[in-house]
PDB file of C-alpha atoms in Angstrom:
ATOM      1  CA  UNK A   1      -0.070  -0.279  -0.260  1.00  0.00           C
ATOM      2  CA  UNK A   2       0.794   3.521  -0.759  1.00  0.00           C
ATOM      3  CA  UNK A   3       2.110   5.539   2.248  1.00  0.00           C
ATOM      4  CA  UNK A   4       4.129   8.639   2.776  1.00  0.00           C
ATOM      5  CA  UNK A   5       6.310   9.723   5.225  1.00  0.00           C
ATOM      6  CA  UNK A   6       7.266  13.215   6.645  1.00  0.00           C
ATOM      7  CA  UNK A   7       9.523  13.003   9.709  1.00  0.00           C
ATOM      8  CA  UNK A   8      10.259  16.373  10.584  1.00  0.00           C
ATOM      9  CA  UNK A   9       7.081  17.635  12.517  1.00  0.00           C
ATOM     10  CA  UNK A  10       8.331  20.971  12.601  1.00  0.00           C
ATOM     11  CA  UNK A  11      11.675  22.994  11.644  1.00  0.00           C
ATOM     12  CA  UNK A  12      12.547  26.157  12.142  1.00  0.00           C
ATOM     13  CA  UNK A  13      14.798  28.450   9.432  1.00  0.00           C
ATOM     14  CA  UNK A  14      16.058  32.097   9.090  1.00  0.00           C
ATOM     15  CA  UNK A  15      14.674  34.217   7.005  1.00  0.00           C
ATOM     16  CA  UNK A  16      16.802  34.504   3.784  1.00  0.00           C
ATOM     17  CA  UNK A  17      18.270  30.737   4.147  1.00  0.00           C
ATOM     18  CA  UNK A  18      17.515  27.634   2.010  1.00  0.00           C
ATOM     19  CA  UNK A  19      15.499  25.025   3.875  1.00  0.00           C
ATOM     20  CA  UNK A  20      14.913  21.379   2.982  1.00  0.00           C
ATOM     21  CA  UNK A  21      11.521  19.460   3.586  1.00  0.00           C
ATOM     22  CA  UNK A  22      11.862  15.897   4.266  1.00  0.00           C
ATOM     23  CA  UNK A  23       9.453  13.095   2.110  1.00  0.00           C
ATOM     24  CA  UNK A  24      10.236   9.317   1.553  1.00  0.00           C
ATOM     25  CA  UNK A  25       6.867   7.667  -0.006  1.00  0.00           C
ATOM     26  CA  UNK A  26       6.769   4.114  -0.485  1.00  0.00           C
ATOM     27  CA  UNK A  27       4.858   2.464  -3.460  1.00  0.00           C
ATOM     28  CA  UNK A  28       4.647  -0.634  -5.902  1.00  0.00           C
ATOM     29  CA  UNK A  29       3.311   1.082  -8.814  1.00  0.00           C
ATOM     30  CA  UNK A  30       6.321   2.513 -11.612  1.00  0.00           C
ATOM     31  CA  UNK A  31       3.834   4.722 -12.112  1.00  0.00           C
ATOM     32  CA  UNK A  32       3.401   7.972  -9.488  1.00  0.00           C
ATOM     33  CA  UNK A  33       3.341  11.347  -8.823  1.00  0.00           C
ATOM     34  CA  UNK A  34       4.466  13.550  -5.698  1.00  0.00           C
ATOM     35  CA  UNK A  35       2.870  17.189  -4.530  1.00  0.00           C
ATOM     36  CA  UNK A  36       3.196  19.538  -2.176  1.00  0.00           C
ATOM     37  CA  UNK A  37       0.853  21.830  -0.504  1.00  0.00           C
ATOM     38  CA  UNK A  38       1.249  24.599   1.674  1.00  0.00           C
ATOM     39  CA  UNK A  39      -1.278  25.217   4.520  1.00  0.00           C
ATOM     40  CA  UNK A  40      -0.766  28.679   5.990  1.00  0.00           C
ATOM     41  CA  UNK A  41      -2.355  29.438   9.664  1.00  0.00           C
ATOM     42  CA  UNK A  42      -5.629  30.437   7.710  1.00  0.00           C
ATOM     43  CA  UNK A  43      -6.037  27.058   6.980  1.00  0.00           C
ATOM     44  CA  UNK A  44      -6.316  26.630   3.021  1.00  0.00           C
ATOM     45  CA  UNK A  45      -4.210  24.306   1.017  1.00  0.00           C
ATOM     46  CA  UNK A  46      -2.197  25.647  -1.987  1.00  0.00           C
ATOM     47  CA  UNK A  47      -0.332  23.840  -4.340  1.00  0.00           C
ATOM     48  CA  UNK A  48       3.489  24.550  -4.834  1.00  0.00           C
ATOM     49  CA  UNK A  49       4.913  22.009  -6.930  1.00  0.00           C
ATOM     50  CA  UNK A  50       4.523  18.210  -8.967  1.00  0.00           C
ATOM     51  CA  UNK A  51       7.104  15.390  -9.712  1.00  0.00           C
ATOM     52  CA  UNK A  52       6.143  12.743 -11.667  1.00  0.00           C
ATOM     53  CA  UNK A  53       7.876   9.068 -11.557  1.00  0.00           C
ATOM     54  CA  UNK A  54       9.017   9.448 -15.221  1.00  0.00           C
ATOM     55  CA  UNK A  55      10.031  12.984 -15.005  1.00  0.00           C
ATOM     56  CA  UNK A  56      13.901  13.113 -15.983  1.00  0.00           C
ATOM     57  CA  UNK A  57      14.748  16.361 -14.182  1.00  0.00           C
ATOM     58  CA  UNK A  58      13.305  17.365 -10.654  1.00  0.00           C
ATOM     59  CA  UNK A  59      11.004  20.191 -10.445  1.00  0.00           C
ATOM     60  CA  UNK A  60      10.992  23.950 -10.032  1.00  0.00           C
ATOM     61  CA  UNK A  61       8.820  26.395  -9.820  1.00  0.00           C
ATOM     62  CA  UNK A  62       9.868  29.866  -8.149  1.00  0.00           C
ATOM     63  CA  UNK A  63      11.620  29.541  -5.231  1.00  0.00           C
ATOM     64  CA  UNK A  64      10.172  26.137  -4.497  1.00  0.00           C
ATOM     65  CA  UNK A  65      12.174  22.905  -5.942  1.00  0.00           C
ATOM     66  CA  UNK A  66      11.960  19.184  -5.558  1.00  0.00           C
ATOM     67  CA  UNK A  67      14.982  17.292  -4.820  1.00  0.00           C
ATOM     68  CA  UNK A  68      13.479  13.865  -6.232  1.00  0.00           C
ATOM     69  CA  UNK A  69      15.775  10.466  -5.759  1.00  0.00           C
ATOM     70  CA  UNK A  70      14.017   7.775  -6.773  1.00  0.00           C
ATOM     71  CA  UNK A  71      16.031   4.765  -5.582  1.00  0.00           C
ATOM     72  CA  UNK A  72      15.609   6.566  -2.219  1.00  0.00           C
ATOM     73  CA  UNK A  73      12.401   6.956  -2.796  1.00  0.00           C
ATOM     74  CA  UNK A  74      12.497  10.724  -1.704  1.00  0.00           C
ATOM     75  CA  UNK A  75      11.037  13.923  -2.828  1.00  0.00           C
ATOM     76  CA  UNK A  76      12.385  16.687  -0.451  1.00  0.00           C
ATOM     77  CA  UNK A  77      11.335  20.022  -0.816  1.00  0.00           C
ATOM     78  CA  UNK A  78      13.411  22.785  -1.029  1.00  0.00           C
ATOM     79  CA  UNK A  79      12.655  26.326  -0.512  1.00  0.00           C
ATOM     80  CA  UNK A  80      15.452  28.507  -1.175  1.00  0.00           C
ATOM     81  CA  UNK A  81      16.000  32.226   0.181  1.00  0.00           C
ATOM     82  CA  UNK A  82      12.927  31.777   3.103  1.00  0.00           C
ATOM     83  CA  UNK A  83      10.468  34.445   3.702  1.00  0.00           C
ATOM     84  CA  UNK A  84       8.448  35.416   6.643  1.00  0.00           C
ATOM     85  CA  UNK A  85       5.143  33.979   4.707  1.00  0.00           C
ATOM     86  CA  UNK A  86       6.528  30.859   3.561  1.00  0.00           C
ATOM     87  CA  UNK A  87       5.945  29.881   7.960  1.00  0.00           C
ATOM     88  CA  UNK A  88       3.402  27.436   7.123  1.00  0.00           C
ATOM     89  CA  UNK A  89       2.477  23.925   7.481  1.00  0.00           C
ATOM     90  CA  UNK A  90       3.611  21.978   4.462  1.00  0.00           C
ATOM     91  CA  UNK A  91       2.294  18.079   3.033  1.00  0.00           C
ATOM     92  CA  UNK A  92       3.923  16.141   0.939  1.00  0.00           C
ATOM     93  CA  UNK A  93       1.475  13.829  -1.027  1.00  0.00           C
ATOM     94  CA  UNK A  94       1.341  10.972  -3.600  1.00  0.00           C
ATOM     95  CA  UNK A  95      -0.874   9.725  -6.379  1.00  0.00           C
ATOM     96  CA  UNK A  96      -0.542   5.962  -7.891  1.00  0.00           C
ATOM     97  CA  UNK A  97      -1.245   5.463 -10.712  1.00  0.00           C
ATOM     98  CA  UNK A  98      -1.685   6.951 -14.522  1.00  0.00           C
ATOM     99  CA  UNK A  99      -5.031   8.359 -13.733  1.00  0.00           C
ATOM    100  CA  UNK A 100      -7.812   5.510 -14.910  1.00  0.00           C
ATOM    101  CA  UNK A 101      -7.451   3.870 -11.999  1.00  0.00           C
ATOM    102  CA  UNK A 102      -7.556   6.362  -9.292  1.00  0.00           C
ATOM    103  CA  UNK A 103      -7.060  10.218  -8.600  1.00  0.00           C
ATOM    104  CA  UNK A 104      -6.256   9.459  -4.992  1.00  0.00           C
ATOM    105  CA  UNK A 105      -4.344  11.743  -3.193  1.00  0.00           C
ATOM    106  CA  UNK A 106      -2.652  10.064  -0.341  1.00  0.00           C
ATOM    107  CA  UNK A 107      -0.996  12.632   2.050  1.00  0.00           C
ATOM    108  CA  UNK A 108       1.864  12.439   4.759  1.00  0.00           C
ATOM    109  CA  UNK A 109       1.432  14.101   8.602  1.00  0.00           C
ATOM    110  CA  UNK A 110       3.349  17.434   7.691  1.00  0.00           C
ATOM    111  CA  UNK A 111       6.013  19.936   8.520  1.00  0.00           C
ATOM    112  CA  UNK A 112       5.498  22.909  10.429  1.00  0.00           C
ATOM    113  CA  UNK A 113       7.997  25.547   9.286  1.00  0.00           C
ATOM    114  CA  UNK A 114       8.746  28.875  11.369  1.00  0.00           C
ATOM    115  CA  UNK A 115      10.690  31.391   9.388  1.00  0.00           C
ATOM    116  CA  UNK A 116      12.404  33.514  11.651  1.00  0.00           C
ATOM    117  CA  UNK A 117      13.497  37.236  11.046  1.00  0.00           C
TER     118      UNK A 117
ATOM    119  CA  UNK B   1     -13.521  32.347  -9.999  1.00  0.00           C
ATOM    120  CA  UNK B   2     -15.351  30.248  -6.901  1.00  0.00           C
ATOM    121  CA  UNK B   3     -13.410  27.083  -7.155  1.00  0.00           C
ATOM    122  CA  UNK B   4     -14.383  24.582  -4.931  1.00  0.00           C
ATOM    123  CA  UNK B   5     -17.242  26.385  -2.419  1.00  0.00           C
ATOM    124  CA  UNK B   6     -17.738  24.477   1.250  1.00  0.00           C
ATOM    125  CA  UNK B   7     -20.460  25.531   3.462  1.00  0.00           C
ATOM    126  CA  UNK B   8     -20.702  25.619   6.637  1.00  0.00           C
ATOM    127  CA  UNK B   9     -17.072  26.908   7.453  1.00  0.00           C
ATOM    128  CA  UNK B  10     -17.787  26.242  11.031  1.00  0.00           C
ATOM    129  CA  UNK B  11     -20.480  24.026  12.737  1.00  0.00           C
ATOM    130  CA  UNK B  12     -21.196  22.839  16.352  1.00  0.00           C
ATOM    131  CA  UNK B  13     -23.397  19.242  16.971  1.00  0.00           C
ATOM    132  CA  UNK B  14     -24.395  17.646  19.772  1.00  0.00           C
ATOM    133  CA  UNK B  15     -23.406  13.828  19.991  1.00  0.00           C
ATOM    134  CA  UNK B  16     -26.262  12.061  17.934  1.00  0.00           C
ATOM    135  CA  UNK B  17     -27.223  14.656  15.549  1.00  0.00           C
ATOM    136  CA  UNK B  18     -26.999  14.673  11.754  1.00  0.00           C
ATOM    137  CA  UNK B  19     -25.575  17.382   9.338  1.00  0.00           C
ATOM    138  CA  UNK B  20     -24.552  17.682   5.835  1.00  0.00           C
ATOM    139  CA  UNK B  21     -21.358  19.700   4.685  1.00  0.00           C
ATOM    140  CA  UNK B  22     -22.037  21.350   1.606  1.00  0.00           C
ATOM    141  CA  UNK B  23     -19.489  20.842  -1.621  1.00  0.00           C
ATOM    142  CA  UNK B  24     -19.689  22.646  -4.965  1.00  0.00           C
ATOM    143  CA  UNK B  25     -17.098  23.060  -7.571  1.00  0.00           C
ATOM    144  CA  UNK B  26     -17.426  25.073 -10.704  1.00  0.00           C
ATOM    145  CA  UNK B  27     -14.476  23.854 -12.695  1.00  0.00           C
ATOM    146  CA  UNK B  28     -16.175  21.092 -14.338  1.00  0.00           C
ATOM    147  CA  UNK B  29     -14.068  18.396 -12.657  1.00  0.00           C
ATOM    148  CA  UNK B  30     -15.337  14.550 -12.756  1.00  0.00           C
ATOM    149  CA  UNK B  31     -13.664  14.512  -9.589  1.00  0.00           C
ATOM    150  CA  UNK B  32     -14.345  15.182  -6.003  1.00  0.00           C
ATOM    151  CA  UNK B  33     -13.109  13.786  -2.606  1.00  0.00           C
ATOM    152  CA  UNK B  34     -13.571  14.401   1.112  1.00  0.00           C
ATOM    153  CA  UNK B  35     -10.846  14.404   3.452  1.00  0.00           C
ATOM    154  CA  UNK B  36     -10.760  15.321   6.998  1.00  0.00           C
ATOM    155  CA  UNK B  37      -7.556  16.842   8.501  1.00  0.00           C
ATOM    156  CA  UNK B  38      -6.435  15.797  12.290  1.00  0.00           C
ATOM    157  CA  UNK B  39      -3.535  17.550  14.409  1.00  0.00           C
ATOM    158  CA  UNK B  40      -1.004  14.986  13.727  1.00  0.00           C
ATOM    159  CA  UNK B  41      -2.435  13.023  11.127  1.00  0.00           C
ATOM    160  CA  UNK B  42      -2.074  14.833   8.014  1.00  0.00           C
ATOM    161  CA  UNK B  43      -5.100  14.644   5.779  1.00  0.00           C
ATOM    162  CA  UNK B  44      -7.124  11.425   5.446  1.00  0.00           C
ATOM    163  CA  UNK B  45      -9.119  10.117   2.293  1.00  0.00           C
ATOM    164  CA  UNK B  46     -13.107   9.778   3.682  1.00  0.00           C
ATOM    165  CA  UNK B  47     -15.263   9.314   0.182  1.00  0.00           C
ATOM    166  CA  UNK B  48     -14.018  10.038  -3.261  1.00  0.00           C
ATOM    167  CA  UNK B  49     -16.435  10.324  -6.459  1.00  0.00           C
ATOM    168  CA  UNK B  50     -15.393  10.000 -10.157  1.00  0.00           C
ATOM    169  CA  UNK B  51     -18.296  10.731 -11.579  1.00  0.00           C
ATOM    170  CA  UNK B  52     -21.935  11.580 -11.195  1.00  0.00           C
ATOM    171  CA  UNK B  53     -23.434   8.154  -9.225  1.00  0.00           C
ATOM    172  CA  UNK B  54     -20.127   6.818  -8.826  1.00  0.00           C
ATOM    173  CA  UNK B  55     -18.847   6.911  -5.010  1.00  0.00           C
ATOM    174  CA  UNK B  56     -16.185   5.232  -3.144  1.00  0.00           C
ATOM    175  CA  UNK B  57     -14.809   4.643   0.233  1.00  0.00           C
ATOM    176  CA  UNK B  58     -11.131   6.442   1.522  1.00  0.00           C
ATOM    177  CA  UNK B  59      -9.550   5.567   3.743  1.00  0.00           C
ATOM    178  CA  UNK B  60     -11.791   6.417   6.907  1.00  0.00           C
ATOM    179  CA  UNK B  61     -15.304   5.970   5.521  1.00  0.00           C
ATOM    180  CA  UNK B  62     -16.734   4.778   8.688  1.00  0.00           C
ATOM    181  CA  UNK B  63     -19.321   7.111  10.161  1.00  0.00           C
ATOM    182  CA  UNK B  64     -20.038   9.213   6.941  1.00  0.00           C
ATOM    183  CA  UNK B  65     -22.117   8.837   3.556  1.00  0.00           C
ATOM    184  CA  UNK B  66     -21.868  10.458   0.423  1.00  0.00           C
ATOM    185  CA  UNK B  67     -23.696  10.885  -2.848  1.00  0.00           C
ATOM    186  CA  UNK B  68     -22.995  12.131  -5.981  1.00  0.00           C
ATOM    187  CA  UNK B  69     -25.951  13.406  -8.395  1.00  0.00           C
ATOM    188  CA  UNK B  70     -24.535  15.933 -10.027  1.00  0.00           C
ATOM    189  CA  UNK B  71     -21.121  17.089 -11.365  1.00  0.00           C
ATOM    190  CA  UNK B  72     -21.163  20.064  -9.289  1.00  0.00           C
ATOM    191  CA  UNK B  73     -22.306  18.732  -6.364  1.00  0.00           C
ATOM    192  CA  UNK B  74     -20.865  16.155  -3.549  1.00  0.00           C
ATOM    193  CA  UNK B  75     -22.230  16.333  -0.200  1.00  0.00           C
ATOM    194  CA  UNK B  76     -21.029  14.321   3.452  1.00  0.00           C
ATOM    195  CA  UNK B  77     -23.830  13.521   5.611  1.00  0.00           C
ATOM    196  CA  UNK B  78     -23.255  12.826   9.299  1.00  0.00           C
ATOM    197  CA  UNK B  79     -25.881  10.748  10.215  1.00  0.00           C
ATOM    198  CA  UNK B  80     -25.282  10.137  14.183  1.00  0.00           C
ATOM    199  CA  UNK B  81     -22.237  12.605  15.081  1.00  0.00           C
ATOM    200  CA  UNK B  82     -19.779  11.499  17.286  1.00  0.00           C
ATOM    201  CA  UNK B  83     -16.727  13.654  19.112  1.00  0.00           C
ATOM    202  CA  UNK B  84     -14.317  11.704  17.076  1.00  0.00           C
ATOM    203  CA  UNK B  85     -15.697  13.186  14.175  1.00  0.00           C
ATOM    204  CA  UNK B  86     -14.336  16.730  15.744  1.00  0.00           C
ATOM    205  CA  UNK B  87     -12.372  17.760  13.101  1.00  0.00           C
ATOM    206  CA  UNK B  88     -11.470  20.076   9.850  1.00  0.00           C
ATOM    207  CA  UNK B  89     -13.068  18.792   6.786  1.00  0.00           C
ATOM    208  CA  UNK B  90     -12.124  19.240   3.326  1.00  0.00           C
ATOM    209  CA  UNK B  91     -13.603  18.861  -0.246  1.00  0.00           C
ATOM    210  CA  UNK B  92     -11.221  18.551  -3.331  1.00  0.00           C
ATOM    211  CA  UNK B  93     -11.909  18.322  -7.196  1.00  0.00           C
ATOM    212  CA  UNK B  94      -9.480  17.876 -10.026  1.00  0.00           C
ATOM    213  CA  UNK B  95      -9.776  16.657 -13.642  1.00  0.00           C
ATOM    214  CA  UNK B  96      -9.830  12.810 -13.844  1.00  0.00           C
ATOM    215  CA  UNK B  97      -7.566  10.988 -16.117  1.00  0.00           C
ATOM    216  CA  UNK B  98      -4.887  14.068 -15.559  1.00  0.00           C
ATOM    217  CA  UNK B  99      -2.881  12.264 -13.282  1.00  0.00           C
ATOM    218  CA  UNK B 100      -0.414  15.362 -13.203  1.00  0.00           C
ATOM    219  CA  UNK B 101      -3.027  17.519 -11.915  1.00  0.00           C
ATOM    220  CA  UNK B 102      -3.446  18.684  -8.776  1.00  0.00           C
ATOM    221  CA  UNK B 103      -6.256  18.638  -6.534  1.00  0.00           C
ATOM    222  CA  UNK B 104      -8.414  21.864  -6.018  1.00  0.00           C
ATOM    223  CA  UNK B 105      -9.441  22.282  -2.368  1.00  0.00           C
ATOM    224  CA  UNK B 106     -12.232  24.028  -0.646  1.00  0.00           C
ATOM    225  CA  UNK B 107     -11.350  26.353   2.289  1.00  0.00           C
ATOM    226  CA  UNK B 108     -12.318  23.721   4.971  1.00  0.00           C
ATOM    227  CA  UNK B 109     -15.550  22.915   7.418  1.00  0.00           C
ATOM    228  CA  UNK B 110     -14.401  22.832  10.995  1.00  0.00           C
ATOM    229  CA  UNK B 111     -17.163  20.895  12.912  1.00  0.00           C
ATOM    230  CA  UNK B 112     -16.959  20.343  16.831  1.00  0.00           C
ATOM    231  CA  UNK B 113     -18.859  17.551  18.315  1.00  0.00           C
ATOM    232  CA  UNK B 114     -19.523  18.632  21.649  1.00  0.00           C
TER     233      UNK B 114
END
């Protein structure tokens, strides 16, 4: 069964520094997608970045990049040049299969990031 | 752009009461789902639907019912609320078959069962 593990319940980072949020996953399906979402204190879920299992390059979206290591089954989120507004809960999630079978997204337990001035 | 709309945003129930959380989306998404969020447990899938008339159970379906009579609406029913159902509930939708597509979330509904 698919599983997402986020081992860091909380982290601190200084403003303007880079931070890495860890995510490992478990699946037997060769086709899967990995997602990161941000949940600020206001509660909404904000999509950040996506990585497909067959993608050759690591995904990047502005200050967000995904360090995808397929053999290690890890999909760590890297935030460069942290800003105070990055303080939030961050969730890693995975979808198995190439659509058709399921669109289900399974989430990890999240990492609470606090950016300090 | 309305996106995914959930109502109510807050609700307090007594044990044994019933209620329905409403979810509507205006993006013509085939796939809709309900999650609950509890501290330290992330988001857990309750029920999902891949189109009108089609629903299926997720990870934590007990105590919840769903139906999908239209593409736009996917209500979540609690028939007899229990304190263990105190949680924040999210409705989310996406296109079916676009497996690279992200889920679009509603703003959440905070439910307290006394």
